[in-house]
Tab-separated table of C-alpha atoms in Angstrom:
chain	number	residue	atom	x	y	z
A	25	UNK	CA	-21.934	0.810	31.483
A	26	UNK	CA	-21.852	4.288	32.238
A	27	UNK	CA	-18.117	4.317	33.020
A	28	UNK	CA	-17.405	2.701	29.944
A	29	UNK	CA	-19.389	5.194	27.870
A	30	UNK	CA	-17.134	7.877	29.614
A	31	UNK	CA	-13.988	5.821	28.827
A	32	UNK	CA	-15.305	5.987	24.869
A	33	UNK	CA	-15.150	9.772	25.202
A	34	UNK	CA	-12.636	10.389	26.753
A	35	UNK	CA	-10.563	7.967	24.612
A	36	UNK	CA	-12.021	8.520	21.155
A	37	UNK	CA	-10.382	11.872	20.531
A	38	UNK	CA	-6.957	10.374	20.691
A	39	UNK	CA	-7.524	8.212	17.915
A	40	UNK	CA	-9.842	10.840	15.934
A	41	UNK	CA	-7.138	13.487	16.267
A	42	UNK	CA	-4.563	11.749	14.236
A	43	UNK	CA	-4.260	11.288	10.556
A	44	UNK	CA	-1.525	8.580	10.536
A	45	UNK	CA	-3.646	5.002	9.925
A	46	UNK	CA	-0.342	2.917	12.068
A	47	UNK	CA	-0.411	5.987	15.237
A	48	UNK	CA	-4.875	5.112	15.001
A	49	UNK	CA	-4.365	1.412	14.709
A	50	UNK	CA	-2.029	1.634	17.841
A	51	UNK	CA	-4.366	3.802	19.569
A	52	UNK	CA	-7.314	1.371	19.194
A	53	UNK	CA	-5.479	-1.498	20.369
A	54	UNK	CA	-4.067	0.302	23.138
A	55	UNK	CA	-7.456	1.534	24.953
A	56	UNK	CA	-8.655	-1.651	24.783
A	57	UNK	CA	-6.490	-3.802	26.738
A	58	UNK	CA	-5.729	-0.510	28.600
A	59	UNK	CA	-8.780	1.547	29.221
A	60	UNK	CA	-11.104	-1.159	28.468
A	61	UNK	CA	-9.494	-4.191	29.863
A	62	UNK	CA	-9.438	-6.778	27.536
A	63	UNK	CA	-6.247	-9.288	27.769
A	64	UNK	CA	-5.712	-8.669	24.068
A	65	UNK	CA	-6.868	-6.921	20.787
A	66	UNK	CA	-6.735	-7.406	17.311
A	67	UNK	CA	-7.702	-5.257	14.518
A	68	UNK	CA	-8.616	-6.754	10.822
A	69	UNK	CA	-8.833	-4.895	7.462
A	70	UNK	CA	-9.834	-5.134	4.615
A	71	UNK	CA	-7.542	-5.017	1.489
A	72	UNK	CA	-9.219	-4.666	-1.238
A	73	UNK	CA	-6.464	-4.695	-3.631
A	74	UNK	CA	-5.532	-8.224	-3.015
A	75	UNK	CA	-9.266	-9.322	-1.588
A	76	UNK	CA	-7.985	-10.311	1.624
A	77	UNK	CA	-8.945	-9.475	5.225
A	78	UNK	CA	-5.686	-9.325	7.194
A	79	UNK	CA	-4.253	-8.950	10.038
A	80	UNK	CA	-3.257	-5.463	10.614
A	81	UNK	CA	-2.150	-4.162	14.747
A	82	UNK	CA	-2.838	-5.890	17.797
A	83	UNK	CA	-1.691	-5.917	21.370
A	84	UNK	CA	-0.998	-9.186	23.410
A	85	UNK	CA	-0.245	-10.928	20.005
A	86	UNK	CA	3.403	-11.203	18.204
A	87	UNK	CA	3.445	-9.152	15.498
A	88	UNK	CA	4.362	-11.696	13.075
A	89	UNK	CA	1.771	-13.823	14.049
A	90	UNK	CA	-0.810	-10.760	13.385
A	91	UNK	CA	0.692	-10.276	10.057
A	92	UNK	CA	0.470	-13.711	8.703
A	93	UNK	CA	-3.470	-13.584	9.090
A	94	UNK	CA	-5.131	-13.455	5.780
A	95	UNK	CA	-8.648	-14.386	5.160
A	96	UNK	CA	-9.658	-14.265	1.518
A	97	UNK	CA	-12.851	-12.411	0.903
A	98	UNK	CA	-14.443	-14.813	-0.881
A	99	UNK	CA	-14.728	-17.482	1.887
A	100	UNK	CA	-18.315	-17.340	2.414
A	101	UNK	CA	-17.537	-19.345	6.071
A	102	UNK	CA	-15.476	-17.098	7.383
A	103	UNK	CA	-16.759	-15.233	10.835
A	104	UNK	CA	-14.612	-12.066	9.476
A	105	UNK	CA	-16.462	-11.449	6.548
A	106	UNK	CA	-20.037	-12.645	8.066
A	107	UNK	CA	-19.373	-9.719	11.004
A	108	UNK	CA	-18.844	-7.169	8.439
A	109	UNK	CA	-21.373	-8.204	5.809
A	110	UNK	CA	-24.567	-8.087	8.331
A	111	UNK	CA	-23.068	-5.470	10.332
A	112	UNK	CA	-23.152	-7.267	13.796
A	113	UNK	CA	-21.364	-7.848	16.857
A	114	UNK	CA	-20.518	-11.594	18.019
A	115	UNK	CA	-19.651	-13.039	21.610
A	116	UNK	CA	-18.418	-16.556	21.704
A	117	UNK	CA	-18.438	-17.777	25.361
A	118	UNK	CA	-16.182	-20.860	26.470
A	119	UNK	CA	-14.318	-20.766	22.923
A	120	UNK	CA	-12.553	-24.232	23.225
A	121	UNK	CA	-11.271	-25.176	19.553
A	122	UNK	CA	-13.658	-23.734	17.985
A	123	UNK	CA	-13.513	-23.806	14.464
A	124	UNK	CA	-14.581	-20.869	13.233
A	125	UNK	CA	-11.617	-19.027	15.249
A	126	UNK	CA	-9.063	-20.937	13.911
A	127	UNK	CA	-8.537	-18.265	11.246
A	128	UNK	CA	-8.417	-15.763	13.407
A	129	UNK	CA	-5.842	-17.649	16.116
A	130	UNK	CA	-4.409	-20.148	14.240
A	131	UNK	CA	-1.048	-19.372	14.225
A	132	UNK	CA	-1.445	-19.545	18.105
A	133	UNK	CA	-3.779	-22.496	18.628
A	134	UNK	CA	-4.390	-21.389	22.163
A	135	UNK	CA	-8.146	-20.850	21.955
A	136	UNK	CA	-8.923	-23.156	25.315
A	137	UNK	CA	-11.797	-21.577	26.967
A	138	UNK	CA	-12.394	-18.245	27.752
A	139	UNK	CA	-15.044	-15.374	25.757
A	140	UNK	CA	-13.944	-13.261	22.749
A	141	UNK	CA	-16.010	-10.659	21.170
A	142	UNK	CA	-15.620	-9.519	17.251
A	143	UNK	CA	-17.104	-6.158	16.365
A	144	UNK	CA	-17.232	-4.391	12.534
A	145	UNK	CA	-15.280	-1.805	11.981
A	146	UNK	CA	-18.152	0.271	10.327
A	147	UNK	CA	-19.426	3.808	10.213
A	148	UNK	CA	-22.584	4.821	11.929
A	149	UNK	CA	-24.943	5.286	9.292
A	150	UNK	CA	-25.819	9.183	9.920
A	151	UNK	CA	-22.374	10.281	9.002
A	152	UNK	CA	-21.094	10.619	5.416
A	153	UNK	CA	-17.473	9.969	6.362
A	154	UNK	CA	-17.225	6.224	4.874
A	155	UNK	CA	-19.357	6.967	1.510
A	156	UNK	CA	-16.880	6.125	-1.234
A	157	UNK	CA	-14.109	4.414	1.462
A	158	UNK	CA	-15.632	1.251	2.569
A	159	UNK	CA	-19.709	1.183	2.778
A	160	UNK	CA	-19.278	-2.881	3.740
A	161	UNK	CA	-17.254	-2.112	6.352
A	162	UNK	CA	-13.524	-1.316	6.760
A	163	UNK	CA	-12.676	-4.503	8.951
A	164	UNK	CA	-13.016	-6.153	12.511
A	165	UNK	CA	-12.104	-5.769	16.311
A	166	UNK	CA	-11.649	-8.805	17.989
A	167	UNK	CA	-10.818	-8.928	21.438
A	168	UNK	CA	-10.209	-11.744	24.353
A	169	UNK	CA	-10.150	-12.660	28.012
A	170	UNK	CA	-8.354	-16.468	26.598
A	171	UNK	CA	-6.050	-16.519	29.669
A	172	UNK	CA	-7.913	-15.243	32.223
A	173	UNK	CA	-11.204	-16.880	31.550
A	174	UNK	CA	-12.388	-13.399	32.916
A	175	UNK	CA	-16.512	-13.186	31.449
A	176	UNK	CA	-17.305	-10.814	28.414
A	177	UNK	CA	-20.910	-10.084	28.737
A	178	UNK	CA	-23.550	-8.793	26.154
A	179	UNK	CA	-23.278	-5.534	28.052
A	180	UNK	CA	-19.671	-5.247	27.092
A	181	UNK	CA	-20.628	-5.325	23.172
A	182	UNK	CA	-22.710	-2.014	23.597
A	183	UNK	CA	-19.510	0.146	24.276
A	184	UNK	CA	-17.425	-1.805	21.923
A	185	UNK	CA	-19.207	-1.421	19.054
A	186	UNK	CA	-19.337	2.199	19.425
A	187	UNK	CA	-15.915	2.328	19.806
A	188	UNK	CA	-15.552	0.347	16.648
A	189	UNK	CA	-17.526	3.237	14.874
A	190	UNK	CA	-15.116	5.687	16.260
A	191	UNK	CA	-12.339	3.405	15.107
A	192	UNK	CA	-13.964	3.265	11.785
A	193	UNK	CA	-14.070	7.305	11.242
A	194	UNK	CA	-10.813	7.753	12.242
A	195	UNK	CA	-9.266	5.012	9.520
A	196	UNK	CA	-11.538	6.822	6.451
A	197	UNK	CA	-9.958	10.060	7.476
A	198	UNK	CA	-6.635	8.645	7.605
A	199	UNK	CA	-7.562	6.923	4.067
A	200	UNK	CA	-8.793	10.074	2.601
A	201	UNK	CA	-5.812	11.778	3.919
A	202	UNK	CA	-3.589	9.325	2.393
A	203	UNK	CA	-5.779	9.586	-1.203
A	204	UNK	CA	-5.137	13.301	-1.071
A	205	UNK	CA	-1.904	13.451	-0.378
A	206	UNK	CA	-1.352	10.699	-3.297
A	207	UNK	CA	-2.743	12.805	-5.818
A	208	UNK	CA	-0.453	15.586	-5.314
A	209	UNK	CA	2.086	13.160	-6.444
A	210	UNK	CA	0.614	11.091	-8.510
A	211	UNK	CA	0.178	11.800	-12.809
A	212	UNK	CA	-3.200	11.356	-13.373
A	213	UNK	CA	-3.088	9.636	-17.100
A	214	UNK	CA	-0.775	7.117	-15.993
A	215	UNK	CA	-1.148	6.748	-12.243
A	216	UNK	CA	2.653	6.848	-11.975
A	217	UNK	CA	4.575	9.375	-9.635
A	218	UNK	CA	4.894	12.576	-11.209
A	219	UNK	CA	7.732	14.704	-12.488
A	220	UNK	CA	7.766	16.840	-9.125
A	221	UNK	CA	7.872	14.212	-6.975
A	222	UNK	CA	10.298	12.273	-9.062
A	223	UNK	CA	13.146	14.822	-8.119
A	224	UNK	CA	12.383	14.554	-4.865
A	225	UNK	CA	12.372	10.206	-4.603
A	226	UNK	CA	16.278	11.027	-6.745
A	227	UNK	CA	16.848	13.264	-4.355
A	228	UNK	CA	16.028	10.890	-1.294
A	229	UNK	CA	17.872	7.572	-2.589
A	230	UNK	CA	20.705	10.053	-3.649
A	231	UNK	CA	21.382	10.922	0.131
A	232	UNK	CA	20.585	7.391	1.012
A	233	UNK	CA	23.212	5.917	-1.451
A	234	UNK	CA	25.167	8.084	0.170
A	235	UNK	CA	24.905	7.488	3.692
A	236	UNK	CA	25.240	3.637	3.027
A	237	UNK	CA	27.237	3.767	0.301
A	238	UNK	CA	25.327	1.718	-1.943
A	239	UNK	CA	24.715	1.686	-5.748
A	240	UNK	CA	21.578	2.534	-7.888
A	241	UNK	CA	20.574	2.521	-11.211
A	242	UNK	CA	18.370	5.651	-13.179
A	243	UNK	CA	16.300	4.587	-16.166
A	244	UNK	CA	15.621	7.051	-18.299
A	245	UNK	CA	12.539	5.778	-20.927
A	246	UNK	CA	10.969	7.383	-24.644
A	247	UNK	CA	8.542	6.253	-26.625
A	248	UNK	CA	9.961	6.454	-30.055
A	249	UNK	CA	7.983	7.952	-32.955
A	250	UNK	CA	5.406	8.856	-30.612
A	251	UNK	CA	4.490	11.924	-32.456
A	252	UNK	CA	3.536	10.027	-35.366
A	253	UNK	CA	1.397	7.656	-33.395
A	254	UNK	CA	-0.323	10.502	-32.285
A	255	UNK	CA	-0.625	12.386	-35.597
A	256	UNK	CA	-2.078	9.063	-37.279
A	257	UNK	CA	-4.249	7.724	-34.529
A	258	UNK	CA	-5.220	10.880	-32.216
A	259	UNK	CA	-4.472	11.835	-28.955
A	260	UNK	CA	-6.908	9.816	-27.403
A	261	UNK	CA	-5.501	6.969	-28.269
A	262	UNK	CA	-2.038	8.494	-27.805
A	263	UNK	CA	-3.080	8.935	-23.892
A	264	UNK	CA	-4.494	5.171	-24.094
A	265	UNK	CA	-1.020	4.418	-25.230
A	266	UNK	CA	0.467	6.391	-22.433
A	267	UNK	CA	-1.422	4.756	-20.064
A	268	UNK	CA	-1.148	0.604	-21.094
A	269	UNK	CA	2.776	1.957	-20.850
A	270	UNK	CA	2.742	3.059	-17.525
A	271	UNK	CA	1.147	-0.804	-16.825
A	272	UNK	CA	3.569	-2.801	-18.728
A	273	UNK	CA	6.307	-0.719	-16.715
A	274	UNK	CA	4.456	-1.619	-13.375
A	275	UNK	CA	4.175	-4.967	-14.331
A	276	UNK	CA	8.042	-5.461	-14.762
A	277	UNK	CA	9.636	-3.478	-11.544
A	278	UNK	CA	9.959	-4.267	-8.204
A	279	UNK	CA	8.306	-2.974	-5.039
A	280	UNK	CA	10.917	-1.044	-3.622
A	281	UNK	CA	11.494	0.316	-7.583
A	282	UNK	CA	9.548	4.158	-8.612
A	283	UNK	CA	8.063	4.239	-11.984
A	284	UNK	CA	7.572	7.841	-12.694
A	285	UNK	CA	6.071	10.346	-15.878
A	286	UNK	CA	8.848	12.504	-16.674
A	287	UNK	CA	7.349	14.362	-19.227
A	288	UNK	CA	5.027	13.906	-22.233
A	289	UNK	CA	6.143	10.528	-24.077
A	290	UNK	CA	8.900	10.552	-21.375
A	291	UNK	CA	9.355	7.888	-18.235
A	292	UNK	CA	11.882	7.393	-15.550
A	293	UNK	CA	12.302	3.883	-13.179
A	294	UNK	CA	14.436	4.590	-9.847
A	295	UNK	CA	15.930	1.568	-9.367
A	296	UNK	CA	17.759	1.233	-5.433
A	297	UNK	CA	20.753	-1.010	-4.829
A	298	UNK	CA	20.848	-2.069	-8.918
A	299	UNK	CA	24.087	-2.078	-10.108
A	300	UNK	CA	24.380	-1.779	-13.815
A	301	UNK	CA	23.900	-5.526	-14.564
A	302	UNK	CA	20.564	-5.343	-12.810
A	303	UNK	CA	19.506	-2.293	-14.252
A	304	UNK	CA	20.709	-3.411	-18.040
A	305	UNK	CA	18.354	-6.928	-17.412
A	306	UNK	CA	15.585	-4.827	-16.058
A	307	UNK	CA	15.509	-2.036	-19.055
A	308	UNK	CA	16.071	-5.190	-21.565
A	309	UNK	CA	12.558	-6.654	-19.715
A	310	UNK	CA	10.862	-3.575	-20.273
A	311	UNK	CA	11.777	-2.999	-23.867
A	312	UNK	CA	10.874	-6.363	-25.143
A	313	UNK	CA	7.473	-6.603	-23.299
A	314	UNK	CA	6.674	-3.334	-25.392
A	315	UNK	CA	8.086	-4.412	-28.735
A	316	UNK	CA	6.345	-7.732	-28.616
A	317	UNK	CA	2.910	-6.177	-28.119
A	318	UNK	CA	3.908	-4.862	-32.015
A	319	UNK	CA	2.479	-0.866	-31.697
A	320	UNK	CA	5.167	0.872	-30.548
A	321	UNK	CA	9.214	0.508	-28.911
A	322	UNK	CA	11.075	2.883	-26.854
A	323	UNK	CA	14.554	3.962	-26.417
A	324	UNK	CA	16.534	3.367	-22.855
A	325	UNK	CA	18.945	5.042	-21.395
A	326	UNK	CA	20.378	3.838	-18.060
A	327	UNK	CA	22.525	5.924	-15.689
A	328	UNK	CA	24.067	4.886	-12.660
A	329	UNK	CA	25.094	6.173	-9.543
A	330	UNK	CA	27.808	7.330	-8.292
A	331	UNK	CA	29.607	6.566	-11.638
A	332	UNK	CA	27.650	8.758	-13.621
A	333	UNK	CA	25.968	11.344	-11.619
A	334	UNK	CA	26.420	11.980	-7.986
A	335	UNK	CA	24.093	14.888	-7.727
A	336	UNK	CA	20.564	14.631	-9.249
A	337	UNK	CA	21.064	16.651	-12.441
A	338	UNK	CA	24.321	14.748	-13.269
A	339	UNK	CA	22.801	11.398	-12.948
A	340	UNK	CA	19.389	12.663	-15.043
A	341	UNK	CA	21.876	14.188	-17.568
A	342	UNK	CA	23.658	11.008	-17.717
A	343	UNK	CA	20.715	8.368	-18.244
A	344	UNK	CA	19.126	11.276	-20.937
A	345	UNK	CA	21.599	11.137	-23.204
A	346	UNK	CA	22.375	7.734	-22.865
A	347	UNK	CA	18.725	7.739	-23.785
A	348	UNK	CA	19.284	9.671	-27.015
A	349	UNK	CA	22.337	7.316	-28.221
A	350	UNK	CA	19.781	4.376	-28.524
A	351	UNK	CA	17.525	7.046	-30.354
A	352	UNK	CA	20.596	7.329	-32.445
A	353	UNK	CA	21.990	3.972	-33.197
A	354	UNK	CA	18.604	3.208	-34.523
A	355	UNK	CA	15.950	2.687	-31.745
A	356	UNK	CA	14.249	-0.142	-29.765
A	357	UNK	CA	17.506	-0.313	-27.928
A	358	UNK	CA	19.057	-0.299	-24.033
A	359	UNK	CA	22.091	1.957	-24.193
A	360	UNK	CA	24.304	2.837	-20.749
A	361	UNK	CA	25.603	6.093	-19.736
A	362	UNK	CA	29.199	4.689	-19.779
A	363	UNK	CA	29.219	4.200	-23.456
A	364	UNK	CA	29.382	7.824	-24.220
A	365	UNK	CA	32.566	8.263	-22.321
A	366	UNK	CA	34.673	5.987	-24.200
């Protein structure tokens, strides 16, 4: 016991002295087949976004197989969410088939004998770190001796769980490092990418389109009228406006696409590897989602690169005032940059 309690300390600063949640998650996994001796480790999260606990960073496991664990969080049966709602650690001994595992393994179905041992992922209740990040618990350790058959004892949970709680102050600092640095880029009305950090995503897929020598497609997005809204309803709603917007764009991108505030009334979609077809069908989506709602329309302009722009104020030029000659044929309309050239 008391060499593992040394092999916590001397360990537990590696994975507290980084703020990058993939370098921890490797860390963890690491020291335990490593340092502590396990044949493999698997670390769960929670996502609370999508209500799922999944599969996050192991070692011994394929990676694949790791990521196609997902446990919904509202399976009261599952061993997952039991561990983190009473705050426990569990030792099965002789696992052969058992059920409850088969979320856990199932991918693998090689659960024939041996112990495994699932610990939270929790704070230790005298620190403050986790208030605010995840008070239930940010997830699970699960380790296993499957091919060995090599004992895990009670005594081996002691250890282990304060690992875990290590584990667990290290992931809330990465989380709250993430949060911070996401509000430095983020517009706080809308929740979109802001107008500093837009220049710097053009920037990036600029150079990317570059180096690869792909296409991609600028959107350039006003609210028309929005002045008047404002003046008749109030700014209140105005910003309520501003912010259902911002949704209705989210709701009609991609992933890999950056919905961003430009300015006031003003938004911009970054759309990578669109060519103008794409980007044309896209803008078209957008409009009509907000004209059919009946309160307001916008005007779109769409630039695209390298045709209209290869350098960041060329192509925002570009999908402006293509912006500006749906404003002036009337409105409500998608126009493209290459329609002012002929």
């Amino acid at each position: 016991m008391e060499k593992k309690l040394e092999t916590i300390l001397n360990t537990s600063w590696q994975i507290l002295s980084s703020l990058n949640e993939e370098e921890i998650l490797r860390r963890i996994t690491k020291t335990l087949v490593e340092d502590f001796g396990f044949e493999r480790a698997v670390i769960f999260l929670v996502n609370k976004k999508d209500k799922v606990i999944e599969g996050k960073y192991a070692s011994g496991i394929p990676e694949e197989i790791v990521h196609k664990i997902r446990i919904s969080t509202t399976r009261k049966e599952s061993i997952l969410l039991e561990i983190m709602q009473e705050n426990k650690a569990v030792l099965l001994k002789n696992v052969s088939e058992n059920p409850r595992l088969s979320e856990v393994f199932r991918q693998e179905n090689k659960c024939h004998g041996g112990d495994m041992a699932l610990v939270p992922i929790a704070c230790p209740a005298e620190t403050g770190t986790c208030i605010g990040v995840f008070e239930e618990g940010a997830g699970v350790i699960a380790v296993d001796n499957f091919s060995s058959k090599r004992e895990i004892s009670g005594e081996d949970l002691v250890p282990l769980k304060i690992f875990a709680q290590y584990a667990a102050i290290a992931i809330a600092n990465a989380y709250l490092h993430q949060q911070v640095n996401l509000l430095a880029i983020t517009d706080a009305l809308t929740g979109l990418y802001n107008h500093g950090y837009f220049h710097q995503l053009l920037k990036q897929e600029i150079e990317r389109a570059e180096r690869y020598e792909k296409k991609f497609s600028l959107l350039m997005l006003d609210i028309d009228h929005f002045k008047n809204y404002n003046d008749t309803y109030g700014h209140l709603a105005g910003d309520r406006l501003l912010h259902h917007l911002a949704e209705i764009i989210r709701e009609n991108i991609r992933t890999v696409d950056s919905a961003c505030r430009y300015g006031g009334e003003e938004f911009t979609v970054i759309l990578p590897e669109t060519d103008i077809l794409g980007a044309k069908n896209l803008a078209e989506r957008i409009r009509k989602s907000i004209f059919e709602e009946g309160e307001i329309t916008v005007s779109i302009g769409i630039g695209i690169y390298p045709e209209d722009g290869k350098i960041t104020e060329e192509l925002i030029n570009s999908a402006d005032k293509a912006m500006y000659l749906a404003k002036n044929r009337g409105r409500n309309l998608v126009c493209l940059a290459n329609e002012l050239k002929g």
